[in-house]
CSV table of C-alpha atoms in Angstrom, one decimal:
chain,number,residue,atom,x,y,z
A,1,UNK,CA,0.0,0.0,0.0
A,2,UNK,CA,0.8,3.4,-0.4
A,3,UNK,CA,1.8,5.8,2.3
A,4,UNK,CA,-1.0,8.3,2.9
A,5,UNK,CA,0.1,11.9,3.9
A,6,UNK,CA,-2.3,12.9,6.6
A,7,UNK,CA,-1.7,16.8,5.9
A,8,UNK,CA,-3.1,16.6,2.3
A,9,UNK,CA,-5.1,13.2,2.3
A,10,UNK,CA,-2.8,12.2,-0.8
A,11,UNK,CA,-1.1,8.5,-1.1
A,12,UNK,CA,2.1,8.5,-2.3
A,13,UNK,CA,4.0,5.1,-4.0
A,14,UNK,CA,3.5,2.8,-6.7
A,15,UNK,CA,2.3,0.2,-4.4
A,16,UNK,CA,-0.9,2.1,-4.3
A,17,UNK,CA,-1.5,0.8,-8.2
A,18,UNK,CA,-0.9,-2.7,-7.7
A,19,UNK,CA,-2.9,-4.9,-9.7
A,20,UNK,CA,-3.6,-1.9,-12.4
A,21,UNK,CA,-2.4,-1.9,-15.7
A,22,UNK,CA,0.9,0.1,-16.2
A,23,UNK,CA,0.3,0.4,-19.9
A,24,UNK,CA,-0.5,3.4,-19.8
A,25,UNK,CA,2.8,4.1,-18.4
A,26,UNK,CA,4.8,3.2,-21.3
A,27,UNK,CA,4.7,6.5,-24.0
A,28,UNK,CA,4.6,4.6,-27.3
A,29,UNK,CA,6.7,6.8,-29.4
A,30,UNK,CA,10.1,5.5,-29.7
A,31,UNK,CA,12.5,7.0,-27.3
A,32,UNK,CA,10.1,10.1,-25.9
A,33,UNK,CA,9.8,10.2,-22.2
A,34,UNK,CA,6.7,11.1,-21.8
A,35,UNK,CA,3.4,11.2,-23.1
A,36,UNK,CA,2.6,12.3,-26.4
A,37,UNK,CA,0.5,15.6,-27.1
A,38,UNK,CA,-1.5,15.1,-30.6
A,39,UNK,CA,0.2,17.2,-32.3
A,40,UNK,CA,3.7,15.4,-31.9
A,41,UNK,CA,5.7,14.0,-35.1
A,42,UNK,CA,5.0,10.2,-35.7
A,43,UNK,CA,7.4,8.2,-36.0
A,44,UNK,CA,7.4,7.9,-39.7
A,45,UNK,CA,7.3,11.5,-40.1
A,46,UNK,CA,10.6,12.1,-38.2
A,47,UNK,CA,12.3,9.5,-40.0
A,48,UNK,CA,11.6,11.7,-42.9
A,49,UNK,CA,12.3,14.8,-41.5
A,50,UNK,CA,15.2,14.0,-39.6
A,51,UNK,CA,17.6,14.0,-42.4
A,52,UNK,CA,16.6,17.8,-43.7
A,53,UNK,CA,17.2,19.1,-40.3
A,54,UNK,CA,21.1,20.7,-39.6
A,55,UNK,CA,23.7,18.3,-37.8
A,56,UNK,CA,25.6,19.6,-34.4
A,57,UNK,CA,28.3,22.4,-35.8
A,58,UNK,CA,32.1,21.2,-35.5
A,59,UNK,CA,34.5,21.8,-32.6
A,60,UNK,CA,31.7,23.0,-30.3
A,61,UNK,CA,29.9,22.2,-27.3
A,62,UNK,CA,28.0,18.5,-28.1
A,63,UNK,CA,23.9,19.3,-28.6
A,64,UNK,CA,22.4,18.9,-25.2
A,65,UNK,CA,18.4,19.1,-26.7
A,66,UNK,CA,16.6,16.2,-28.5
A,67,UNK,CA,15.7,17.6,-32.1
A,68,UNK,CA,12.5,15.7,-32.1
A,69,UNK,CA,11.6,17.6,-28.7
A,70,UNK,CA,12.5,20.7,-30.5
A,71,UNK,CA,10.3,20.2,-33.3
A,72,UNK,CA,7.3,18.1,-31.0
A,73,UNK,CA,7.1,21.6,-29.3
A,74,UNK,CA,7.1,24.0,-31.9
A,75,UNK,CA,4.2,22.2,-33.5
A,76,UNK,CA,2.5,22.0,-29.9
A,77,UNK,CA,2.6,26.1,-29.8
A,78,UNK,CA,1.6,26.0,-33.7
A,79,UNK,CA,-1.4,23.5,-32.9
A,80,UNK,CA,-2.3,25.1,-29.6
A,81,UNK,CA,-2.0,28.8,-30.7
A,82,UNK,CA,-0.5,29.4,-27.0
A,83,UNK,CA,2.5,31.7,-26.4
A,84,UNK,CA,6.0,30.9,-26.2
A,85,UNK,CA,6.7,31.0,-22.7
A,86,UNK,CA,3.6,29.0,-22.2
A,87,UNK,CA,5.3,25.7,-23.6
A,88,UNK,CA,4.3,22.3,-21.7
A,89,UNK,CA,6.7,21.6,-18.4
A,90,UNK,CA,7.7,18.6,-20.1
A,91,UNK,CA,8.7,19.8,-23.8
A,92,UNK,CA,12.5,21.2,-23.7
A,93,UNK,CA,12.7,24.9,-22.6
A,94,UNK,CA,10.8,27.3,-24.5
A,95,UNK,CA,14.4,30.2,-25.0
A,96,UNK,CA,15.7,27.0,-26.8
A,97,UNK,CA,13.0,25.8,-28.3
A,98,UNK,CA,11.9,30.0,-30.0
A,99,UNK,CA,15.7,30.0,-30.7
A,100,UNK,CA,15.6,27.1,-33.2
């Protein structure tokens, strides 16, 4: 069993889900870590749009950001209409993502 924190009433632990289905869990999107939003990139269309976009530049600092974040959250502000700053906690930072 979860533990329950008396202050809020909230339980707290996996153990609390035992027995449930964890599929939900599991994004399935190859390699995201999260959920999907509907107006992420399929898996097909980044293998097709993967190749246009520019590699890491030479002799610098290694890329730090997934491309396919980059591009999930542009098209999440495109399909959402919402402004930059207001970017989804769990999309890449929204400086680097208006910067690409």
């Amino acid at each position: 069993m979860g533990v329950e924190n008396r202050a809020t009433g909230f339980y707290s632990g996996w153990n609390l889900l035992e027995g449930v289905s964890k599929a939900w869990f599991i994004p399935y999107i190859q390699g995201m870590k999260r959920r999907p939003y509907p107006s992420d990139l399929s898996d097909d269309q980044w293998q097709s749009l993967a190749p246009l976009l520019p590699a890491a530049k030479p002799g610098g600092r290694p890329r730090s950001v997934n491309l396919r974040e980059v591009v999930n959250a542009i098209l999440y502000v495109l399909r959402t209409g919402c402004p930059w700053r207001m970017i989804a906690h769990d999309l890449p930072p929204w400086q680097t993502v208006y910067k690409y």
